[in-house]
Coordinates of C-alpha atoms in Angstrom, one line a residue:
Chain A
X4 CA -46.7 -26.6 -64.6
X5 CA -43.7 -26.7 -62.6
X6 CA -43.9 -22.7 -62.5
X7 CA -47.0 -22.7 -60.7
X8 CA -46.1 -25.4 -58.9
X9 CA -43.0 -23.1 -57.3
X10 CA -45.4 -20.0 -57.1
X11 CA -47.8 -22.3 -54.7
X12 CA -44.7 -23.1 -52.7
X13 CA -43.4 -20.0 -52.3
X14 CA -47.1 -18.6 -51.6
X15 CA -47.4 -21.0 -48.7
X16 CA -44.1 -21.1 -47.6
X17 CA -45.2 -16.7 -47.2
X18 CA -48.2 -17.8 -45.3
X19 CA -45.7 -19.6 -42.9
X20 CA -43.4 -17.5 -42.2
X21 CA -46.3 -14.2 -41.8
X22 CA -47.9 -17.0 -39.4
X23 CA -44.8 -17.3 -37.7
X24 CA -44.5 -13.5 -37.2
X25 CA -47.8 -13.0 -35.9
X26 CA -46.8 -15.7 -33.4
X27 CA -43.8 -13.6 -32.3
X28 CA -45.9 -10.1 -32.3
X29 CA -48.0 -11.9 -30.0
X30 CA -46.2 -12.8 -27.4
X31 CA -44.1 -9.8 -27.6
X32 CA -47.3 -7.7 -28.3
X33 CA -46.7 -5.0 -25.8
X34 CA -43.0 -4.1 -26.3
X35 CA -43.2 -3.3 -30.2
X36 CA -40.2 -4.5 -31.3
X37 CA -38.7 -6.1 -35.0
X38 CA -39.4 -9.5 -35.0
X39 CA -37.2 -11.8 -37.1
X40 CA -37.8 -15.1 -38.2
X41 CA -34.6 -17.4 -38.0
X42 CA -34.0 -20.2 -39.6
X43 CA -31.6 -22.5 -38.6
X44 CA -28.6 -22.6 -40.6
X45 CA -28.9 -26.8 -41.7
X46 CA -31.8 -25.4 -43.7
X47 CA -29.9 -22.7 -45.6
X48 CA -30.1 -24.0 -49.3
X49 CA -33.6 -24.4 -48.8
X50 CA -35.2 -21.4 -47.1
X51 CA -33.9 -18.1 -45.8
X52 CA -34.4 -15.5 -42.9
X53 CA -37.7 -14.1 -42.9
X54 CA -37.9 -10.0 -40.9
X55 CA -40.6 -8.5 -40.1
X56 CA -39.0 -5.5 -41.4
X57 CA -38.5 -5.6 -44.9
X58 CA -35.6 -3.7 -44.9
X59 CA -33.7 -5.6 -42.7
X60 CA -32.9 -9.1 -42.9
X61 CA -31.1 -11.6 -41.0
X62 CA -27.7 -13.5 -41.8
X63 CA -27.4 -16.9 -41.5
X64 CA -23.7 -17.5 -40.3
X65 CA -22.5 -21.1 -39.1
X66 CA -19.6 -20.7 -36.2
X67 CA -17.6 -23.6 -37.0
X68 CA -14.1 -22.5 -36.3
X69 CA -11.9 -19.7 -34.7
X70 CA -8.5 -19.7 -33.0
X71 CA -7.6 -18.4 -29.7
X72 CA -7.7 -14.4 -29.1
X73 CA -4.9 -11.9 -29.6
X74 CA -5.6 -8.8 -28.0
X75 CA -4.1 -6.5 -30.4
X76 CA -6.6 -4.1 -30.6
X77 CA -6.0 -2.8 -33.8
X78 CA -4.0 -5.8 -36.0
X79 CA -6.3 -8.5 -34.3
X80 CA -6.7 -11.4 -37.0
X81 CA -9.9 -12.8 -36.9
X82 CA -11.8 -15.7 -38.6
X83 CA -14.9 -15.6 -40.2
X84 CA -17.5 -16.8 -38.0
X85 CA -19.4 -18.2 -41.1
X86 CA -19.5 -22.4 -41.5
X87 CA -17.0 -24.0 -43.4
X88 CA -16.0 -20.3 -44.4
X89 CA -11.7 -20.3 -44.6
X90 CA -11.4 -16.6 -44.6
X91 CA -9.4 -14.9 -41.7
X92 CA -8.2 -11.2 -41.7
X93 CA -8.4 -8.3 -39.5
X94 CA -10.9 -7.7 -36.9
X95 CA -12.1 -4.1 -38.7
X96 CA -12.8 -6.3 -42.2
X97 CA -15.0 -8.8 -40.8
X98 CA -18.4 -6.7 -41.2
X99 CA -17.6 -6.0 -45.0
X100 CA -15.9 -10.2 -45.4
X101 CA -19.5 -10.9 -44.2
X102 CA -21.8 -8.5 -46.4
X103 CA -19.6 -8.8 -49.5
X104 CA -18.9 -12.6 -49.7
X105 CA -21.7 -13.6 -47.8
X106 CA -25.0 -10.9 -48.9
X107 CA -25.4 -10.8 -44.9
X108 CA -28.2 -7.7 -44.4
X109 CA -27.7 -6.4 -40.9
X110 CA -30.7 -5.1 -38.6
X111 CA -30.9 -1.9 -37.1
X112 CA -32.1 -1.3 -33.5
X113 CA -31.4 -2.3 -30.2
X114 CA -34.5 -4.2 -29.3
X115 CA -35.7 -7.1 -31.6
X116 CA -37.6 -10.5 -31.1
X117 CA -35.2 -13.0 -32.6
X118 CA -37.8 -16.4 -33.3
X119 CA -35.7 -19.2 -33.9
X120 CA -38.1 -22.0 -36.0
X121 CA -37.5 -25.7 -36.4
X122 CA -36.2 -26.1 -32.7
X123 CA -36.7 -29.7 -33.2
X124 CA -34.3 -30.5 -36.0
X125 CA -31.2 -32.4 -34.8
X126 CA -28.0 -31.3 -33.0
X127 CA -25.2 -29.4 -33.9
X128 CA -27.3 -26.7 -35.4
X129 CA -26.8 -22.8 -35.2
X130 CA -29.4 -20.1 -35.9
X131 CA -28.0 -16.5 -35.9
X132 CA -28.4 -13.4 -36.4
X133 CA -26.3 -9.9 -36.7
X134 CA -27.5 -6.6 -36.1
X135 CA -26.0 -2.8 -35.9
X136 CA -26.2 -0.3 -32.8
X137 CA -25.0 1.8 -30.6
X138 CA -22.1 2.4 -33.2
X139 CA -21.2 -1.2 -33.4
X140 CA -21.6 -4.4 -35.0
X141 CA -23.4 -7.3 -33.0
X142 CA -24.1 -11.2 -33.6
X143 CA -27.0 -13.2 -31.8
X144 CA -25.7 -17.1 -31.8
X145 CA -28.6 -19.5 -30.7
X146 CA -26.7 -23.4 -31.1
X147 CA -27.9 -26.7 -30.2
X148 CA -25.2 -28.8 -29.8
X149 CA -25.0 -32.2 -27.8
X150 CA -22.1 -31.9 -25.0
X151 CA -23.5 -35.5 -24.0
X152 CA -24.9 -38.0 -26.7
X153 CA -28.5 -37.9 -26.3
X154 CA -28.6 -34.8 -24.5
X155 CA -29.0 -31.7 -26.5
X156 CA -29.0 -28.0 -24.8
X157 CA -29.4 -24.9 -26.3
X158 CA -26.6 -21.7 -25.9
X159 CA -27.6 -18.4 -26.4
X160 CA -24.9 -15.9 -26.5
X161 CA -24.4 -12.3 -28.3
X162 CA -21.0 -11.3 -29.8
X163 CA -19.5 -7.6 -30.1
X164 CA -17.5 -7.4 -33.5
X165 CA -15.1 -6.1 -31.6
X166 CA -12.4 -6.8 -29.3
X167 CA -12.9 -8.2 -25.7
X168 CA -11.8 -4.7 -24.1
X169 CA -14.5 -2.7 -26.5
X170 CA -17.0 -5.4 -25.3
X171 CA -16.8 -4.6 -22.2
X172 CA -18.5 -1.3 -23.0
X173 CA -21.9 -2.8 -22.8
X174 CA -24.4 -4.7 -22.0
X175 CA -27.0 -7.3 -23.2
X176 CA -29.8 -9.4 -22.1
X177 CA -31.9 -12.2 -23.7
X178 CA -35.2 -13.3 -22.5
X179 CA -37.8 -15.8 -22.4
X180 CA -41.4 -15.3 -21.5
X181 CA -44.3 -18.0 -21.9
X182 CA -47.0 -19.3 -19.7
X183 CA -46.4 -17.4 -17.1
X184 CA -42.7 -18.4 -16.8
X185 CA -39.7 -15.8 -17.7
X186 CA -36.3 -16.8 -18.0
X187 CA -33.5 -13.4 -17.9
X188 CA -30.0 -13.6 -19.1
X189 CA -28.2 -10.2 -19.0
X190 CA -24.6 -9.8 -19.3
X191 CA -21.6 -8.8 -21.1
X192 CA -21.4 -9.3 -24.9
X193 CA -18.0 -11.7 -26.0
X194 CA -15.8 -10.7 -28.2
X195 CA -15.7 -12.0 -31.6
X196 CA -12.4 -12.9 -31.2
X197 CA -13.8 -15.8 -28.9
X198 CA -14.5 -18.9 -30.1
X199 CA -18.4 -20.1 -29.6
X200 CA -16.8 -23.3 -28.2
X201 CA -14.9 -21.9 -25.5
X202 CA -18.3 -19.2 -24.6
X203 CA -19.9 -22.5 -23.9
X204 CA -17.2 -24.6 -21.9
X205 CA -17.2 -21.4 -19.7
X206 CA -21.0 -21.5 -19.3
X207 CA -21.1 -17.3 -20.3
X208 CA -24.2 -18.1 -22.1
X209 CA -28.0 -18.2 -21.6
X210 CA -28.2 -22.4 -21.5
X211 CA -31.6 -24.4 -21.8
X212 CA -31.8 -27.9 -21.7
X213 CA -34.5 -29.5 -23.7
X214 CA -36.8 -29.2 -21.2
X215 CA -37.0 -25.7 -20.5
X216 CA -36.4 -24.9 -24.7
X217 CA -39.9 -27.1 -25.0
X218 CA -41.4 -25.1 -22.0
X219 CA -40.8 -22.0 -24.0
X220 CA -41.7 -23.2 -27.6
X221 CA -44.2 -22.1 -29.0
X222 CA -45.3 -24.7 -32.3
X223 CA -41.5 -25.8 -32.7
X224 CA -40.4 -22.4 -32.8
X225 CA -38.3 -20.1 -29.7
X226 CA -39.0 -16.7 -29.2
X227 CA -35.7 -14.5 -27.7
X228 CA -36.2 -11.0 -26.6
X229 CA -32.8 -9.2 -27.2
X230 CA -31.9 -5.8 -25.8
X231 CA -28.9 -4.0 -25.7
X232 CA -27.1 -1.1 -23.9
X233 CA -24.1 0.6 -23.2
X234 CA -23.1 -0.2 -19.9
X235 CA -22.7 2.9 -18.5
X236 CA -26.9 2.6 -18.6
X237 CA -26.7 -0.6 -16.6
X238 CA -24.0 0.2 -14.3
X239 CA -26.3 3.0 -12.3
X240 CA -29.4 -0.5 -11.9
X241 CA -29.5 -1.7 -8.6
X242 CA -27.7 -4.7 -8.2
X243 CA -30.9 -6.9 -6.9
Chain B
X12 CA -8.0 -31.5 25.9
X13 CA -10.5 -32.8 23.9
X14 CA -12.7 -29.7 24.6
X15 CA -10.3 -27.2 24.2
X16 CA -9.9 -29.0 21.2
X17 CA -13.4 -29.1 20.1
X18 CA -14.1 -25.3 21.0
X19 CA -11.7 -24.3 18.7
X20 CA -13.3 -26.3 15.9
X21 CA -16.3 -24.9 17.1
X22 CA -15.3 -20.8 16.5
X23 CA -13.2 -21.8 13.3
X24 CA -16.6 -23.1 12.0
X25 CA -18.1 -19.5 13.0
X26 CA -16.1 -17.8 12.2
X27 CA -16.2 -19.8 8.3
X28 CA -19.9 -19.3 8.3
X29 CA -19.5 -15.5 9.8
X30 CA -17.5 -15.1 6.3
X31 CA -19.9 -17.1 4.0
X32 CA -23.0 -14.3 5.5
X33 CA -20.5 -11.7 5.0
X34 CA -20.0 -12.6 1.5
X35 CA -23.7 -13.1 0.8
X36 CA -24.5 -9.8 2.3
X37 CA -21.5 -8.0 -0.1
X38 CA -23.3 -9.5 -2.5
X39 CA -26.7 -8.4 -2.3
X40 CA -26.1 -5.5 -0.1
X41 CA -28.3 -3.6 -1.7
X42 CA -31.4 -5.4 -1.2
X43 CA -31.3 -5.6 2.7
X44 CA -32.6 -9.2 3.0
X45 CA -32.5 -11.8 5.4
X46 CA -29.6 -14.1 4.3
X47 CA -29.7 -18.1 5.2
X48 CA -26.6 -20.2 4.9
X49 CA -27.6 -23.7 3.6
X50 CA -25.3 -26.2 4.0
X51 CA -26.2 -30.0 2.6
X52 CA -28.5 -32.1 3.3
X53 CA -25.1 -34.6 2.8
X54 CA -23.9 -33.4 5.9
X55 CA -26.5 -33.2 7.8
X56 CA -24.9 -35.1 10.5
X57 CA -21.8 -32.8 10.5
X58 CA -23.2 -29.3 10.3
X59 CA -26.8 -27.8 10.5
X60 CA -27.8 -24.5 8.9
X61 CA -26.5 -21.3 10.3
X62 CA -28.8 -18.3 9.2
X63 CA -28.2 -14.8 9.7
X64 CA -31.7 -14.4 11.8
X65 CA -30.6 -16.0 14.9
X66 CA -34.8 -16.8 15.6
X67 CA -34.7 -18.5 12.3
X68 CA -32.5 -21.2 11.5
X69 CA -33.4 -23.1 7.9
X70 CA -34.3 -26.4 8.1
X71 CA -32.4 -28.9 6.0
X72 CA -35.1 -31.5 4.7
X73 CA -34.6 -34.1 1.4
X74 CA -36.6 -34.9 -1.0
X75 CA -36.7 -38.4 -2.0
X76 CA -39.8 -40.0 -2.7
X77 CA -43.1 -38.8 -3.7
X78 CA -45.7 -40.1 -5.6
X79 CA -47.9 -38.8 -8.5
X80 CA -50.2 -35.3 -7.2
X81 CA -53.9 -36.0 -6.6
X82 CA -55.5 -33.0 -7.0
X83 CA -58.8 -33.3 -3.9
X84 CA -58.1 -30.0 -2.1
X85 CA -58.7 -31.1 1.4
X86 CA -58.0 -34.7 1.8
X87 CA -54.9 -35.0 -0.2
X88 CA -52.6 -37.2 0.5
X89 CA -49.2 -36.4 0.7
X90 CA -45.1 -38.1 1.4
X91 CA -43.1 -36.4 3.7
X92 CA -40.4 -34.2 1.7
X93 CA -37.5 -35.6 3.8
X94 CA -35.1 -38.2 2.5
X95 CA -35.9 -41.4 3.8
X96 CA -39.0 -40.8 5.7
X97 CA -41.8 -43.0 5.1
X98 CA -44.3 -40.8 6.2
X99 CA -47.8 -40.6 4.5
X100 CA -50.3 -37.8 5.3
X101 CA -52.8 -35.3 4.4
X102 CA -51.5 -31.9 2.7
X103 CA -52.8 -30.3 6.1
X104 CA -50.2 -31.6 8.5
X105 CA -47.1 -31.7 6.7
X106 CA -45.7 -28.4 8.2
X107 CA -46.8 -30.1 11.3
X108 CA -45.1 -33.2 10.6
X109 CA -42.0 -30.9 9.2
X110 CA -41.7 -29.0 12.4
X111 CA -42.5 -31.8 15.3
X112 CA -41.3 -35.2 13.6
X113 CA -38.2 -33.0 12.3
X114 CA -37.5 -30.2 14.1
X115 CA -37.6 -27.9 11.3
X116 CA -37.7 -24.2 12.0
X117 CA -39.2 -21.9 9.5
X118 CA -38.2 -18.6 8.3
X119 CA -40.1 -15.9 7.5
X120 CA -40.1 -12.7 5.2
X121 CA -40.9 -12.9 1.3
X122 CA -37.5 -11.8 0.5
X123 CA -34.2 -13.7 1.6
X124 CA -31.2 -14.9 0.0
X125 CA -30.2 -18.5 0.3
X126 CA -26.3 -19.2 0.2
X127 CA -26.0 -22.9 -0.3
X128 CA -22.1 -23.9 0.3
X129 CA -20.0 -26.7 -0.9
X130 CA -21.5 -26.8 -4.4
X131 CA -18.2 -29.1 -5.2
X132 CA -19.9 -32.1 -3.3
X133 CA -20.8 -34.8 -5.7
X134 CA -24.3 -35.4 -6.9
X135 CA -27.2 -35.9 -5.6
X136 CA -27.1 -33.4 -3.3
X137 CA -29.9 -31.2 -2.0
X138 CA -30.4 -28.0 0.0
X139 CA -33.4 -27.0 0.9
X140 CA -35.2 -24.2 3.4
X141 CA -38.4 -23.8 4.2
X142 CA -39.9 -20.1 4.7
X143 CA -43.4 -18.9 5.6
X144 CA -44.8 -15.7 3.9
X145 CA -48.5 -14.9 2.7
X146 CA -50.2 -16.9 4.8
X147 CA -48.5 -20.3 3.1
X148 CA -45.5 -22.2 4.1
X149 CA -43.0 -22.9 0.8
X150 CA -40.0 -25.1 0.4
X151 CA -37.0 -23.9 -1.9
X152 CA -35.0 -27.2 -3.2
X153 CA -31.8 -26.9 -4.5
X154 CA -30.5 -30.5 -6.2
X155 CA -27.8 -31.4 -7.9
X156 CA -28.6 -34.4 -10.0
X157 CA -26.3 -36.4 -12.8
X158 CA -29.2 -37.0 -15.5
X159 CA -26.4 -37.9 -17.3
X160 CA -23.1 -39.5 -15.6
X161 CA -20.4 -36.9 -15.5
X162 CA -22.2 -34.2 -16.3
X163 CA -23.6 -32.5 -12.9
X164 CA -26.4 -30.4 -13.4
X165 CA -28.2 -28.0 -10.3
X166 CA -32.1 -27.7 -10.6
X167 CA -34.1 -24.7 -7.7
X168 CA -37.6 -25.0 -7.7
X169 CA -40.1 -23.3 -4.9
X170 CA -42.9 -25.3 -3.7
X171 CA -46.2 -24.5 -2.0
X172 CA -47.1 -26.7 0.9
X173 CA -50.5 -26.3 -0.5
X174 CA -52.3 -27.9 -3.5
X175 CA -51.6 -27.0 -7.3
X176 CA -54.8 -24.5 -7.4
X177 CA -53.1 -22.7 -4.5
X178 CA -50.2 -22.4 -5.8
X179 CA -51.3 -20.3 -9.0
X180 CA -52.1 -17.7 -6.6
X181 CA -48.3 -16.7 -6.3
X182 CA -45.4 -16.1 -8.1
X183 CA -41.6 -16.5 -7.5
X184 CA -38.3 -15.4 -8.5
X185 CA -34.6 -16.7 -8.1
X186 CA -31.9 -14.7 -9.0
X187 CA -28.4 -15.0 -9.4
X188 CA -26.3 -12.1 -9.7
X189 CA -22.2 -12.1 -10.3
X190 CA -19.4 -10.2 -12.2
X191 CA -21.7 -8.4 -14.5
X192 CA -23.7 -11.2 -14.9
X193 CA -27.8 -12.1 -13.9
X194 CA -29.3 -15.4 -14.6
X195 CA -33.7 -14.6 -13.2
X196 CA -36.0 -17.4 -13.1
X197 CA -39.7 -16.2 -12.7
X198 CA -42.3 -18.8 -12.3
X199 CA -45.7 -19.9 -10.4
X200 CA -44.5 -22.1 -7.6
X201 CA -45.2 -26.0 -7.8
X202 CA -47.3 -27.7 -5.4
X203 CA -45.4 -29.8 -2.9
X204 CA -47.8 -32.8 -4.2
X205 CA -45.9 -33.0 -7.3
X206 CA -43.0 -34.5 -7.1
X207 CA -39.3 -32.9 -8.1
X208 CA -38.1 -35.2 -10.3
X209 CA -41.5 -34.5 -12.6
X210 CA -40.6 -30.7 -12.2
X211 CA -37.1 -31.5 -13.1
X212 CA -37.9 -33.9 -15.8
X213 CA -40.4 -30.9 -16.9
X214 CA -37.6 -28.2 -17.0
X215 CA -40.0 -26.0 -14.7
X216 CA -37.2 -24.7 -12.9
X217 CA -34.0 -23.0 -12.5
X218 CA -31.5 -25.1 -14.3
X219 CA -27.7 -24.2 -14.3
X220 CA -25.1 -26.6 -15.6
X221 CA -21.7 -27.2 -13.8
X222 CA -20.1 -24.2 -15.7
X223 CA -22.7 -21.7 -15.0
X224 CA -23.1 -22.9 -11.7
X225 CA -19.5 -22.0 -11.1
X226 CA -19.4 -18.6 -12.9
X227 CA -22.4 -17.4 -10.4
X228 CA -20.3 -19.5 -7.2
X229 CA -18.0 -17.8 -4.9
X230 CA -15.5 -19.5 -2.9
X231 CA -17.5 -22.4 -3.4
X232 CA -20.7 -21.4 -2.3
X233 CA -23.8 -20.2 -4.3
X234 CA -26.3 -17.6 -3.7
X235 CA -29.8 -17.3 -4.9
X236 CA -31.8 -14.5 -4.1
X237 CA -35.3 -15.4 -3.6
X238 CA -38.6 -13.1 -3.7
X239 CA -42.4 -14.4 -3.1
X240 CA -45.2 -12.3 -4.3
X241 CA -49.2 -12.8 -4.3
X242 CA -49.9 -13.5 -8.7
X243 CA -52.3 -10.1 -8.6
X244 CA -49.3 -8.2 -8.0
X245 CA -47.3 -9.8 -10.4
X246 CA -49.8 -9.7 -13.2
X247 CA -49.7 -6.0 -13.3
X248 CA -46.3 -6.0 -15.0
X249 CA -45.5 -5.3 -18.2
X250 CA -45.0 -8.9 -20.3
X251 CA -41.5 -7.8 -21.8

């Protein structure tokens, strides 16, 4: 009995998360990108990250705490950017610390939809993501976190694994699109040697109050179209 | 002596403001547009807008109280945006109202960049301009509002003078644009029936916190490059 009980659960916990896509291939219908379902991180014993592709699928890591950056390019201790995870060692070990001890798959590509569900649940809460391109290793951090009691925001920033100078080499932008509203933020990726905290005292990030998060929710969930480039790409835009 | 005196003050201050346009225009250089200076509304009895148009000078208006939109096309009626005027009319005669009870001059293009200065002035604070293009008159409001003590926020919304159905009809877009950084807002403007702290309260606008705000200010001042378009032409565009 308790068998079948988990095979319903899983069956419509499937159903979900295949609703859930559709929702994302919907409102990103015409730019044909992976879609990955995200779940935030507070949920990790319970469920897992959901990708469209089944190939691919998304990490859960949990930024909780990192010291302050040597610039060292090659000897650059690091911590791992994984929740309540002690580990530190150098910069170049960090991808294999985070597939080895942690079974993080990586994505491939430099587009992707990255649909963060269960925007509602309570502050601090991460939902992120890590994927490969353009020769390097990337991470999508989406946290809520309350800067003021009763006032939770959202911050939406990508980090290069990488140091601040290789960083530098390109460029990435998230965006919002619902009803008829868009919301763009492109810049430089941070290096991993940042600390989350200090992205977000300096206000590099892509930041939505409440508000706007609910104006672009979709059924509890936020839909994040990622792109990145080399910035030798960008550099030959037009400013305006 | 006292002239001498106040003729000096007078150049310095052009001499200031001939350096805020000239930064504005380094700025966004490449789009050619008309840039406005918007100082405000605080000191309003100080210092007026200076815009680079010398026929158009930006109006500095405050928006205070309004009450709740009632949506009867023709015979709407409608609070004077201005802080602390009383004045109650139809939707009709606002720009009228705006222009003879105020002395509000209007600009005019689609296109323009608004440079509001002295961001560093505590909250609330608005600037404002008001632009004709279309066939419509709009308002852009720029506020800086404490929702929560201590922790500033700025909110830039475009209005129609014009009721909610009207306002469908077009699109806008802000822009900031710094240090290899672009934050884009693209919305439908709101009608000038509703009020601002509803649109704020909604998250239907631009929203930068104090740390944002100041990665995107230069020597204290902020630019926002603004674009009007008819909604036909923007709902040709790709979604993504």
């Amino acid at each position: 009995m308790l068998f079948f009980t988990q095979c319903f659960g899983a069956v419509l916990d499937l159903i979900h998360f295949r609703f859930q896509h559709y929702q994302a291939k919907r409102v990103f219908s015409s730019a044909g990108q992976l879609v990955c379902v995200v779940t935030p991180t507070q949920n990790s014993k319970n469920a897992s990250n959901r990708c469209a592709v089944p190939e691919d699928s998304a990490p859960q890591i949990r930024h909780h705490h990192c010291h302050e950056a040597v610039h060292d390019p090659q000897l650059t201790s690091c911590s791992c950017p994984l929740y309540a995870c002690k580990w530190e060692g150098h910069l170049e070990v960090v991808v294999a610390h985070l597939t080895q001890t942690h079974t993080i798959n990586i994505l491939h590509g430099t587009e992707i939809v990255f649909l963060a569900t269960d925007m509602h649940l309570p502050a601090p809460v991460d939902w992120i993501i890590a994927h490969s391109c353009l020769g390097h290793h990337f991470l999508l951090v989406l946290r809520k976190q309350e800067k003021y009691q009763g006032y939770p925001q959202f911050f939406a920033t990508m980090m290069l694994i990488g140091t601040p100078a290789q960083a530098e080499n390109f460029n990435y932008k998230l965006e919002l699109n619902r009803n008829r509203r868009r919301l763009t933020w492109e810049s430089s990726p941070r290096s991993v040697l940042d600390c989350v905290d200090s992205i977000i005292t300096d206000g590099d990030c892509l930041v939505l109050n409440a508000s706007v998060a609910q104006l672009f929710a979709d059924n509890g969930s936020l839909a994040i179209g990622i792109a990145i480039t080399a910035s030798k790409l960008c550099a030959t835009q037009p400013e305006m």
